[in-house]
């Protein structure tokens, strides 16, 4: 449980962690690169630990020293046990890497945040196009590529981040050329391709909607620095915004922040970006964030919607949210309402009427980003807020409470 004694006024400087959503596919990629990979700036998170447990289960040796992770790659098993698969949805990216490394994989359907139905049909249908046989029975996937991975033209019905990563991982050591049309363009895809290319891969067009992968025989591990976490950055920006704060973030990639700037500017914050730093100065009372529509990159990211809703909750005026990516992504609305926010949800639309002040309450994190949104709201609320099920938050934020306490918040984490 996270306990916050609000309201806070945040000020100071903070280093932003490496990106969870980049570290996970990079660790899967380390499996298919022979020899040693060293990942710098790798955040210390429970999801990263799950990925390491998967790598060790498959035969790799992994070592952590601070934020540096060393993976000595080897593959002695092609099965991922059920408890590791159910621990997080992104464990599905190991499928492409395992197929590329040894042509076999057995795993069950993945778990993860409860954001509504999160199918993997696109992953499976596109891998089938690359010559993978997939047998689905009893919740298990038995996959094999008897002829190896065969390059092909694949057009994704939706630019899924995970499916794009899986396809790239599978195709990078395949035979011939794979063309991925309507690929996801998220910066994490670019980070993955940059690493793979440095290991000997031939991937072109990462960050654009058509990615071309020329298969190579083998890849050799190298050193790579995980990109900064753009969602952690926007979470700290939202925390500064709701508390009338003045915060400087270090280790930020400012180009990745651009698609998320509009609600900060709309609500009256002053954001200055210089090199790898970002400074945000918030007014005493925020304005409305007005209109947020979540879209694939470079649109506004669904992962940033919950924390920006906490800003809308205390902004002057009404804001409208349209969630286009996940069906069940307003589970923080209930907690915000308990704290006195006015949020009306109807299907994929939420209307938020900003109130002058939230009041501390006991609430529950239903998922990772929704949990972070409740912490942000708790910083703005009068009195004590208790956010239960904080393990969801630990999946994606390294030392959230410590970072916020360093900026002046009265916040601590307790085991129940
Ligand atoms: C990744 C991110 C997650 C982020 C999401 C969208 C990681 C570890 N997670 O998740 O934080 O919220 O991108 O930016 O990087 N879909 C299908 N069939 C599929 C795959 C996806 O219908 O086979 C649908 C999903 O249900 C969802 C949408 O496509 O509605 C987006 O999913 P996707 O881009 O695949 O998200 P993830 O890779 O799971």
CSV table of C-alpha atoms and ligand atoms in Angstrom, one decimal:
chain,number,residue,atom,x,y,z
A,1,UNK,CA,0.0,0.0,0.0
A,2,UNK,CA,1.2,3.5,-0.8
A,3,UNK,CA,0.2,6.2,1.8
A,4,UNK,CA,0.2,9.9,0.8
A,5,UNK,CA,-0.3,12.8,3.1
A,6,UNK,CA,-1.4,15.6,0.8
A,7,UNK,CA,-1.4,18.1,-0.6
A,8,UNK,CA,2.2,18.3,-1.7
A,9,UNK,CA,4.0,21.0,-3.6
A,10,UNK,CA,6.7,19.3,-5.6
A,11,UNK,CA,10.0,20.9,-6.5
A,12,UNK,CA,13.5,19.8,-7.4
A,13,UNK,CA,15.2,17.5,-9.9
A,14,UNK,CA,14.8,13.9,-10.8
A,15,UNK,CA,16.4,11.3,-13.1
A,16,UNK,CA,13.9,9.4,-15.1
A,17,UNK,CA,14.3,5.6,-15.3
A,18,UNK,CA,15.0,3.4,-18.3
A,19,UNK,CA,11.9,2.3,-20.3
A,20,UNK,CA,10.1,-0.8,-19.1
A,21,UNK,CA,8.5,-1.2,-22.4
A,22,UNK,CA,11.8,-1.2,-24.1
A,23,UNK,CA,13.7,-3.3,-21.6
A,24,UNK,CA,11.4,-6.3,-22.0
A,25,UNK,CA,11.7,-6.8,-25.8
A,26,UNK,CA,15.4,-6.0,-25.5
A,27,UNK,CA,15.8,-8.9,-23.0
A,28,UNK,CA,13.9,-11.2,-25.3
A,29,UNK,CA,16.2,-10.1,-28.2
A,30,UNK,CA,19.2,-10.9,-26.0
A,31,UNK,CA,18.1,-14.5,-26.1
A,32,UNK,CA,18.7,-14.7,-29.9
A,33,UNK,CA,22.0,-12.9,-30.0
A,34,UNK,CA,24.9,-15.3,-29.3
A,35,UNK,CA,27.4,-14.4,-26.6
A,36,UNK,CA,27.0,-11.6,-24.2
A,37,UNK,CA,24.7,-8.6,-24.1
A,38,UNK,CA,25.0,-5.8,-21.6
A,39,UNK,CA,22.0,-3.6,-21.2
A,40,UNK,CA,22.7,-0.3,-19.4
A,41,UNK,CA,20.0,1.8,-17.8
A,42,UNK,CA,17.8,-1.2,-17.2
A,43,UNK,CA,15.1,-0.3,-14.6
A,44,UNK,CA,14.7,-2.5,-11.5
A,45,UNK,CA,11.1,-3.6,-11.8
A,46,UNK,CA,9.1,-6.7,-11.1
A,47,UNK,CA,8.3,-7.1,-14.8
A,48,UNK,CA,12.0,-7.0,-15.6
A,49,UNK,CA,12.7,-9.6,-13.0
A,50,UNK,CA,10.0,-11.8,-14.6
A,51,UNK,CA,11.8,-11.4,-18.0
A,52,UNK,CA,15.1,-12.4,-16.3
A,53,UNK,CA,13.4,-15.5,-14.7
A,54,UNK,CA,12.2,-16.5,-18.2
A,55,UNK,CA,15.7,-16.1,-19.7
A,56,UNK,CA,17.2,-18.2,-16.9
A,57,UNK,CA,14.5,-20.8,-17.4
A,58,UNK,CA,15.4,-21.0,-21.1
A,59,UNK,CA,19.1,-21.5,-20.3
A,60,UNK,CA,20.7,-18.0,-20.2
A,61,UNK,CA,22.8,-16.7,-17.3
A,62,UNK,CA,21.8,-13.2,-16.1
A,63,UNK,CA,23.5,-10.9,-13.7
A,64,UNK,CA,22.5,-7.4,-12.4
A,65,UNK,CA,24.8,-4.8,-11.1
A,66,UNK,CA,22.8,-1.7,-10.4
A,67,UNK,CA,21.1,-0.7,-13.6
A,68,UNK,CA,23.4,-2.8,-15.8
A,69,UNK,CA,22.2,-6.3,-16.8
A,70,UNK,CA,24.4,-8.9,-18.4
A,71,UNK,CA,22.9,-11.8,-20.3
A,72,UNK,CA,25.0,-14.7,-21.4
A,73,UNK,CA,22.8,-16.2,-24.0
A,74,UNK,CA,22.2,-19.9,-24.4
A,75,UNK,CA,19.0,-21.9,-25.1
A,76,UNK,CA,18.6,-25.3,-23.4
A,77,UNK,CA,14.8,-25.3,-23.2
A,78,UNK,CA,11.9,-24.1,-25.3
A,79,UNK,CA,9.2,-24.1,-22.8
A,80,UNK,CA,8.1,-21.1,-20.6
A,81,UNK,CA,6.4,-22.3,-17.4
A,82,UNK,CA,2.8,-21.1,-16.8
A,83,UNK,CA,3.5,-18.9,-13.8
A,84,UNK,CA,6.0,-16.8,-15.7
A,85,UNK,CA,3.7,-16.4,-18.7
A,86,UNK,CA,0.8,-15.4,-16.6
A,87,UNK,CA,2.9,-12.8,-14.7
A,88,UNK,CA,2.9,-10.3,-17.5
A,89,UNK,CA,1.4,-10.0,-21.0
A,90,UNK,CA,4.7,-8.9,-22.7
A,91,UNK,CA,6.1,-12.4,-22.0
A,92,UNK,CA,4.6,-13.1,-25.4
A,93,UNK,CA,7.6,-11.3,-27.1
A,94,UNK,CA,9.7,-14.3,-26.1
A,95,UNK,CA,7.8,-16.3,-28.7
A,96,UNK,CA,9.4,-14.6,-31.7
A,97,UNK,CA,12.9,-14.7,-30.1
A,98,UNK,CA,12.6,-18.4,-29.3
A,99,UNK,CA,11.4,-19.3,-32.8
A,100,UNK,CA,14.3,-17.4,-34.3
A,101,UNK,CA,16.9,-19.0,-32.0
A,102,UNK,CA,15.8,-22.6,-32.2
A,103,UNK,CA,12.6,-23.0,-34.3
A,104,UNK,CA,10.5,-24.3,-31.3
A,105,UNK,CA,8.5,-22.7,-28.5
A,106,UNK,CA,5.9,-23.9,-26.0
A,107,UNK,CA,4.1,-21.4,-23.8
A,108,UNK,CA,0.6,-20.6,-22.5
A,109,UNK,CA,-1.5,-17.5,-23.2
A,110,UNK,CA,0.0,-14.5,-21.4
A,111,UNK,CA,-1.4,-12.6,-18.4
A,112,UNK,CA,-0.8,-8.9,-17.5
A,113,UNK,CA,-2.9,-5.8,-16.8
A,114,UNK,CA,-6.6,-6.2,-16.9
A,115,UNK,CA,-7.3,-3.7,-19.7
A,116,UNK,CA,-10.1,-5.6,-21.2
A,117,UNK,CA,-9.6,-8.4,-23.8
A,118,UNK,CA,-5.9,-8.3,-24.9
A,119,UNK,CA,-5.9,-10.9,-27.6
A,120,UNK,CA,-2.7,-12.2,-29.4
A,121,UNK,CA,-4.5,-13.1,-32.7
A,122,UNK,CA,-2.3,-10.7,-34.7
A,123,UNK,CA,0.9,-12.1,-33.2
A,124,UNK,CA,-0.2,-15.7,-34.2
A,125,UNK,CA,-1.6,-15.0,-37.6
A,126,UNK,CA,1.5,-13.0,-38.7
A,127,UNK,CA,3.9,-15.6,-37.3
A,128,UNK,CA,2.0,-18.2,-39.3
A,129,UNK,CA,2.7,-16.2,-42.4
A,130,UNK,CA,6.4,-16.6,-41.7
A,131,UNK,CA,6.1,-20.4,-41.8
A,132,UNK,CA,5.4,-21.1,-38.1
A,133,UNK,CA,3.1,-24.0,-37.2
A,134,UNK,CA,1.0,-23.1,-34.1
A,135,UNK,CA,-1.1,-25.6,-32.3
A,136,UNK,CA,-3.4,-24.0,-29.8
A,137,UNK,CA,-4.9,-26.4,-27.3
A,138,UNK,CA,-5.8,-26.3,-23.6
A,139,UNK,CA,-4.6,-22.7,-23.2
A,140,UNK,CA,-1.1,-23.7,-24.5
A,141,UNK,CA,0.6,-22.7,-27.7
A,142,UNK,CA,2.9,-25.3,-29.3
A,143,UNK,CA,4.9,-23.6,-32.0
A,144,UNK,CA,7.5,-24.9,-34.5
A,145,UNK,CA,9.2,-23.7,-37.6
A,146,UNK,CA,10.4,-26.9,-39.2
A,147,UNK,CA,11.9,-25.1,-42.3
A,148,UNK,CA,13.1,-22.1,-40.2
A,149,UNK,CA,11.5,-18.7,-40.4
A,150,UNK,CA,10.6,-17.7,-44.0
A,151,UNK,CA,10.5,-14.1,-45.0
A,152,UNK,CA,7.1,-12.9,-46.2
A,153,UNK,CA,4.8,-9.8,-46.6
A,154,UNK,CA,2.7,-9.3,-43.5
A,155,UNK,CA,0.1,-6.5,-43.2
A,156,UNK,CA,-1.1,-5.9,-39.6
A,157,UNK,CA,-4.8,-5.1,-39.2
A,158,UNK,CA,-3.8,-2.8,-36.3
A,159,UNK,CA,-0.3,-1.4,-35.6
A,160,UNK,CA,0.1,-3.6,-32.5
A,161,UNK,CA,3.3,-2.9,-30.6
A,162,UNK,CA,3.8,-6.4,-29.3
A,163,UNK,CA,2.9,-8.0,-32.7
A,164,UNK,CA,5.4,-5.8,-34.5
A,165,UNK,CA,8.2,-6.6,-32.0
A,166,UNK,CA,7.4,-10.4,-32.2
A,167,UNK,CA,7.5,-10.3,-36.0
A,168,UNK,CA,10.8,-8.4,-36.1
A,169,UNK,CA,12.4,-10.8,-33.5
A,170,UNK,CA,11.2,-13.8,-35.5
A,171,UNK,CA,12.2,-12.5,-38.9
A,172,UNK,CA,15.6,-11.0,-38.1
A,173,UNK,CA,17.3,-14.4,-38.3
A,174,UNK,CA,15.0,-15.8,-40.9
A,175,UNK,CA,15.5,-16.7,-44.6
A,176,UNK,CA,14.8,-13.9,-47.1
A,177,UNK,CA,13.0,-10.6,-46.6
A,178,UNK,CA,10.0,-9.8,-44.4
A,179,UNK,CA,8.0,-6.7,-45.0
A,180,UNK,CA,5.8,-5.5,-42.2
A,181,UNK,CA,3.1,-3.1,-43.4
A,182,UNK,CA,1.1,-1.0,-40.8
A,183,UNK,CA,3.8,-1.7,-38.3
A,184,UNK,CA,3.7,0.1,-34.9
A,185,UNK,CA,5.9,3.2,-34.8
A,186,UNK,CA,6.5,3.5,-31.1
A,187,UNK,CA,10.0,4.7,-30.0
A,188,UNK,CA,10.5,1.3,-28.2
A,189,UNK,CA,10.4,-0.4,-31.6
A,190,UNK,CA,13.2,1.9,-32.8
A,191,UNK,CA,15.2,1.0,-29.6
A,192,UNK,CA,14.8,-2.7,-30.3
A,193,UNK,CA,15.9,-2.4,-33.9
A,194,UNK,CA,18.8,-0.2,-33.1
A,195,UNK,CA,20.1,-2.9,-30.7
A,196,UNK,CA,19.4,-5.8,-33.2
A,197,UNK,CA,21.2,-3.9,-36.0
A,198,UNK,CA,24.2,-3.3,-33.8
A,199,UNK,CA,24.2,-7.1,-33.1
A,200,UNK,CA,24.4,-7.7,-36.9
A,201,UNK,CA,20.7,-7.5,-37.9
A,202,UNK,CA,19.5,-5.8,-41.1
A,203,UNK,CA,16.3,-4.0,-40.2
A,204,UNK,CA,15.2,-0.8,-42.1
A,205,UNK,CA,12.4,1.6,-41.5
A,206,UNK,CA,11.9,1.3,-37.7
A,207,UNK,CA,9.7,4.1,-36.5
A,208,UNK,CA,7.9,4.2,-39.9
A,209,UNK,CA,4.8,2.2,-40.7
A,210,UNK,CA,6.6,-0.1,-43.2
A,211,UNK,CA,9.5,-2.1,-41.6
A,212,UNK,CA,11.7,-4.3,-43.8
A,213,UNK,CA,13.7,-7.1,-42.3
A,214,UNK,CA,16.4,-8.8,-44.3
A,215,UNK,CA,17.1,-12.1,-42.5
A,216,UNK,CA,20.7,-12.7,-41.4
A,217,UNK,CA,22.4,-16.0,-40.3
A,218,UNK,CA,23.2,-15.1,-36.8
A,219,UNK,CA,23.5,-12.2,-34.3
A,220,UNK,CA,26.1,-11.5,-31.7
A,221,UNK,CA,25.3,-9.7,-28.4
A,222,UNK,CA,26.6,-6.1,-27.7
A,223,UNK,CA,26.2,-3.3,-25.2
A,224,UNK,CA,23.1,-1.1,-25.4
A,225,UNK,CA,21.6,1.7,-23.3
A,226,UNK,CA,17.8,1.3,-22.8
A,227,UNK,CA,16.0,4.5,-23.9
A,228,UNK,CA,14.4,6.7,-21.2
A,229,UNK,CA,10.9,5.9,-20.0
A,230,UNK,CA,8.5,8.4,-21.6
A,231,UNK,CA,5.6,7.2,-19.6
A,232,UNK,CA,7.4,7.5,-16.3
A,233,UNK,CA,8.4,11.0,-17.4
A,234,UNK,CA,4.9,12.0,-18.1
A,235,UNK,CA,3.8,10.6,-14.8
A,236,UNK,CA,6.2,12.8,-12.9
A,237,UNK,CA,5.1,15.8,-15.1
A,238,UNK,CA,1.5,15.1,-14.1
A,239,UNK,CA,2.6,14.9,-10.4
A,240,UNK,CA,4.3,18.3,-10.8
A,241,UNK,CA,1.2,19.7,-12.6
A,242,UNK,CA,-1.4,18.8,-10.0
A,243,UNK,CA,0.7,20.1,-7.1
A,244,UNK,CA,1.5,23.5,-8.6
A,245,UNK,CA,5.1,22.3,-8.7
A,246,UNK,CA,8.4,23.2,-10.4
A,247,UNK,CA,10.3,20.0,-11.4
A,248,UNK,CA,13.2,19.3,-13.7
A,249,UNK,CA,13.5,15.8,-15.2
A,250,UNK,CA,16.8,14.5,-16.4
A,251,UNK,CA,17.5,11.7,-18.8
A,252,UNK,CA,14.4,12.4,-21.0
A,253,UNK,CA,14.2,12.0,-24.7
A,254,UNK,CA,12.3,15.2,-25.5
A,255,UNK,CA,11.2,14.1,-29.0
A,256,UNK,CA,9.3,11.2,-27.3
A,257,UNK,CA,7.5,13.7,-25.0
A,258,UNK,CA,6.1,15.9,-27.8
A,259,UNK,CA,2.9,13.9,-28.5
A,260,UNK,CA,2.1,14.3,-24.8
A,261,UNK,CA,2.7,18.0,-24.4
A,262,UNK,CA,-0.8,19.3,-25.4
A,263,UNK,CA,-2.6,18.7,-22.1
A,264,UNK,CA,0.2,20.3,-20.1
A,265,UNK,CA,0.1,23.4,-22.3
A,266,UNK,CA,-3.7,23.5,-22.4
A,267,UNK,CA,-3.9,23.4,-18.6
A,268,UNK,CA,-1.4,26.3,-18.2
A,269,UNK,CA,1.9,24.6,-17.4
A,270,UNK,CA,5.1,26.0,-18.7
A,271,UNK,CA,7.2,23.2,-20.2
A,272,UNK,CA,10.8,23.9,-21.3
A,273,UNK,CA,12.8,21.3,-23.1
A,274,UNK,CA,16.6,21.4,-23.4
A,275,UNK,CA,18.8,18.6,-24.5
A,276,UNK,CA,18.0,15.6,-22.3
A,277,UNK,CA,16.2,17.8,-19.6
A,278,UNK,CA,12.7,18.9,-19.2
A,279,UNK,CA,11.4,21.5,-16.8
A,280,UNK,CA,7.8,21.9,-15.9
A,281,UNK,CA,6.3,24.8,-14.0
A,282,UNK,CA,2.7,24.5,-13.1
A,283,UNK,CA,0.2,27.3,-12.2
A,284,UNK,CA,-1.4,27.4,-8.7
A,285,UNK,CA,-4.7,26.0,-10.3
A,286,UNK,CA,-4.6,24.0,-13.5
A,287,UNK,CA,-6.9,24.6,-16.4
A,288,UNK,CA,-8.8,21.8,-18.2
A,289,UNK,CA,-6.8,19.4,-20.3
A,290,UNK,CA,-9.7,19.8,-22.7
A,291,UNK,CA,-9.6,16.9,-25.2
A,292,UNK,CA,-7.5,13.7,-25.1
A,293,UNK,CA,-7.9,10.9,-27.8
A,294,UNK,CA,-5.5,8.0,-27.3
A,295,UNK,CA,-4.0,6.7,-30.6
A,296,UNK,CA,-1.0,4.7,-31.7
A,297,UNK,CA,2.3,6.6,-31.8
A,298,UNK,CA,2.8,9.5,-32.7
A,299,UNK,CA,-0.7,10.0,-31.3
A,300,UNK,CA,-1.4,10.5,-27.6
A,301,UNK,CA,-0.4,7.2,-25.8
A,302,UNK,CA,-3.0,5.2,-23.9
A,303,UNK,CA,-0.5,4.6,-21.1
A,304,UNK,CA,-0.5,8.4,-20.4
A,305,UNK,CA,-4.3,8.8,-20.3
A,306,UNK,CA,-4.8,7.8,-16.6
A,307,UNK,CA,-2.3,10.3,-15.1
A,308,UNK,CA,-3.6,13.1,-17.4
A,309,UNK,CA,-7.1,12.3,-16.1
A,310,UNK,CA,-5.8,13.1,-12.6
A,311,UNK,CA,-4.8,16.5,-13.9
A,312,UNK,CA,-8.3,17.0,-15.5
A,313,UNK,CA,-9.8,16.0,-12.1
A,314,UNK,CA,-8.5,19.2,-10.5
A,315,UNK,CA,-8.4,21.4,-13.6
A,316,UNK,CA,-10.8,24.4,-14.0
A,317,UNK,CA,-13.5,23.3,-16.4
A,318,UNK,CA,-14.5,20.2,-18.4
A,319,UNK,CA,-12.2,17.7,-20.2
A,320,UNK,CA,-13.2,14.9,-22.5
A,321,UNK,CA,-11.3,11.7,-23.0
A,322,UNK,CA,-11.7,9.1,-25.8
A,323,UNK,CA,-9.8,5.9,-25.2
A,324,UNK,CA,-9.3,4.1,-28.6
A,325,UNK,CA,-6.7,1.5,-27.7
A,326,UNK,CA,-7.9,-0.6,-24.8
A,327,UNK,CA,-11.5,-1.3,-23.7
A,328,UNK,CA,-11.1,-1.4,-20.0
A,329,UNK,CA,-8.9,1.5,-19.4
A,330,UNK,CA,-10.9,3.7,-17.1
A,331,UNK,CA,-10.6,1.6,-13.9
A,332,UNK,CA,-8.9,4.5,-12.1
A,333,UNK,CA,-12.1,6.6,-12.6
A,334,UNK,CA,-13.7,4.8,-9.6
A,335,UNK,CA,-10.8,5.7,-7.3
A,336,UNK,CA,-10.8,9.3,-8.5
A,337,UNK,CA,-14.5,9.6,-7.8
A,338,UNK,CA,-14.0,8.4,-4.3
A,339,UNK,CA,-11.5,11.2,-3.9
A,340,UNK,CA,-14.2,13.7,-4.9
A,341,UNK,CA,-13.5,13.9,-8.7
A,342,UNK,CA,-16.4,14.2,-11.1
A,343,UNK,CA,-15.9,11.6,-13.8
A,344,UNK,CA,-18.6,10.1,-16.0
A,345,UNK,CA,-17.6,7.2,-18.2
A,346,UNK,CA,-19.6,5.9,-21.1
A,347,UNK,CA,-18.0,3.2,-23.2
A,348,UNK,CA,-14.8,4.7,-24.6
A,349,UNK,CA,-15.6,8.3,-23.6
A,350,UNK,CA,-15.0,9.9,-20.2
A,351,UNK,CA,-16.1,13.4,-19.2
A,352,UNK,CA,-14.3,15.0,-16.3
A,353,UNK,CA,-15.5,18.2,-14.6
A,354,UNK,CA,-12.6,19.6,-12.7
A,355,UNK,CA,-13.1,20.3,-9.0
A,356,UNK,CA,-11.3,22.7,-6.8
A,357,UNK,CA,-9.9,20.2,-4.4
A,358,UNK,CA,-9.8,16.4,-4.0
A,359,UNK,CA,-10.0,14.7,-0.6
A,360,UNK,CA,-7.8,11.8,0.6
A,361,UNK,CA,-9.5,8.4,0.5
A,362,UNK,CA,-8.8,4.6,0.5
A,363,UNK,CA,-8.6,3.4,-3.1
A,364,UNK,CA,-7.3,0.4,-5.0
A,365,UNK,CA,-4.9,0.2,-7.9
A,366,UNK,CA,-6.6,-1.9,-10.6
A,367,UNK,CA,-3.7,-1.8,-13.0
A,368,UNK,CA,-0.3,-0.3,-13.5
A,369,UNK,CA,-1.0,3.2,-15.0
A,370,UNK,CA,-4.3,3.5,-13.3
A,371,UNK,CA,-2.5,2.9,-10.0
A,372,UNK,CA,0.0,5.7,-10.8
A,373,UNK,CA,-2.9,8.0,-11.6
A,374,UNK,CA,-4.3,7.5,-8.1
A,375,UNK,CA,-0.9,8.3,-6.6
A,376,UNK,CA,-0.8,11.5,-8.7
A,377,UNK,CA,-4.3,12.4,-7.5
A,378,UNK,CA,-3.3,11.6,-3.9
A,379,UNK,CA,-0.6,14.2,-4.1
A,380,UNK,CA,-3.2,16.9,-4.9
A,381,UNK,CA,-5.7,15.7,-2.4
A,382,UNK,CA,-6.3,17.2,1.1
A,383,UNK,CA,-5.6,14.6,3.8
A,384,UNK,CA,-4.5,11.0,3.6
A,385,UNK,CA,-4.9,8.8,0.5
A,386,UNK,CA,-4.1,5.1,0.7
A,387,UNK,CA,-3.6,3.3,-2.6
A,388,UNK,CA,-3.9,-0.5,-2.2
A,389,UNK,CA,-2.6,-3.2,-4.5
A,390,UNK,CA,0.6,-1.2,-5.0
A,391,UNK,CA,2.3,-4.2,-6.5
A,392,UNK,CA,0.7,-3.2,-9.8
A,393,UNK,CA,2.6,0.1,-9.6
A,394,UNK,CA,5.9,-1.7,-8.9
A,395,UNK,CA,5.6,-3.5,-12.2
A,396,UNK,CA,6.4,-0.3,-14.0
A,397,UNK,CA,7.9,2.4,-11.7
A,398,UNK,CA,11.2,2.1,-10.0
A,399,UNK,CA,11.2,3.7,-6.5
A,400,UNK,CA,8.1,5.9,-7.3
A,401,UNK,CA,7.6,6.8,-3.6
A,402,UNK,CA,11.3,7.6,-3.1
A,403,UNK,CA,11.4,9.8,-6.2
A,404,UNK,CA,8.3,11.7,-5.1
A,405,UNK,CA,9.5,12.0,-1.5
A,406,UNK,CA,12.8,13.5,-2.8
A,407,UNK,CA,10.6,16.2,-4.6
A,408,UNK,CA,9.0,17.0,-1.2
A,409,UNK,CA,5.9,14.7,-1.1
A,410,UNK,CA,4.9,13.0,2.2
A,411,UNK,CA,4.6,9.5,0.8
A,412,UNK,CA,5.6,6.0,1.9
A,413,UNK,CA,5.0,2.4,1.0
A,414,UNK,CA,4.0,-0.2,3.6
A,415,UNK,CA,3.5,-4.0,3.4
A,416,UNK,CA,0.0,-4.9,4.7
B,1,LIG,C1,2.2,-2.3,-25.6
B,1,LIG,C2,2.7,-1.7,-24.3
B,1,LIG,C3,1.6,-1.1,-23.4
B,1,LIG,C4,0.8,-0.1,-24.3
B,1,LIG,C5,0.4,-0.7,-25.6
B,1,LIG,C6,-0.2,0.3,-26.5
B,1,LIG,C7,4.7,-3.1,-23.8
B,1,LIG,C8,5.3,-4.2,-22.9
B,1,LIG,N1,3.4,-2.8,-23.5
B,1,LIG,O1,1.3,-3.3,-25.2
B,1,LIG,O2,2.2,-0.5,-22.3
B,1,LIG,O3,-0.3,0.2,-23.5
B,1,LIG,O4,1.6,-1.2,-26.3
B,1,LIG,O5,0.7,1.4,-26.8
B,1,LIG,O6,5.3,-2.6,-24.6
B,1,LIG,N2,-4.5,-6.3,-30.3
B,1,LIG,C9,-5.3,-7.3,-30.9
B,1,LIG,N3,-4.6,-8.5,-31.3
B,1,LIG,C10,-3.3,-8.7,-31.1
B,1,LIG,C11,-2.6,-7.7,-30.5
B,1,LIG,C12,-3.2,-6.5,-30.1
B,1,LIG,O7,-6.5,-7.2,-31.1
B,1,LIG,O8,-2.8,-9.7,-31.5
B,1,LIG,C13,-5.2,-5.1,-29.8
B,1,LIG,C14,-5.2,-5.0,-28.3
B,1,LIG,O9,-6.2,-5.7,-27.7
B,1,LIG,C15,-5.3,-3.5,-28.1
B,1,LIG,C16,-4.5,-3.0,-29.2
B,1,LIG,O10,-4.4,-4.0,-30.2
B,1,LIG,O11,-6.6,-3.1,-28.2
B,1,LIG,C17,-3.1,-2.5,-28.9
B,1,LIG,O12,-2.3,-3.5,-28.4
B,1,LIG,P1,-0.8,-3.6,-28.6
B,1,LIG,O13,-0.3,-2.4,-29.3
B,1,LIG,O14,-0.4,-5.0,-29.0
B,1,LIG,O15,-0.3,-3.5,-27.1
B,1,LIG,P2,0.8,-4.3,-26.3
B,1,LIG,O16,1.9,-4.7,-27.2
B,1,LIG,O17,0.1,-5.4,-25.6
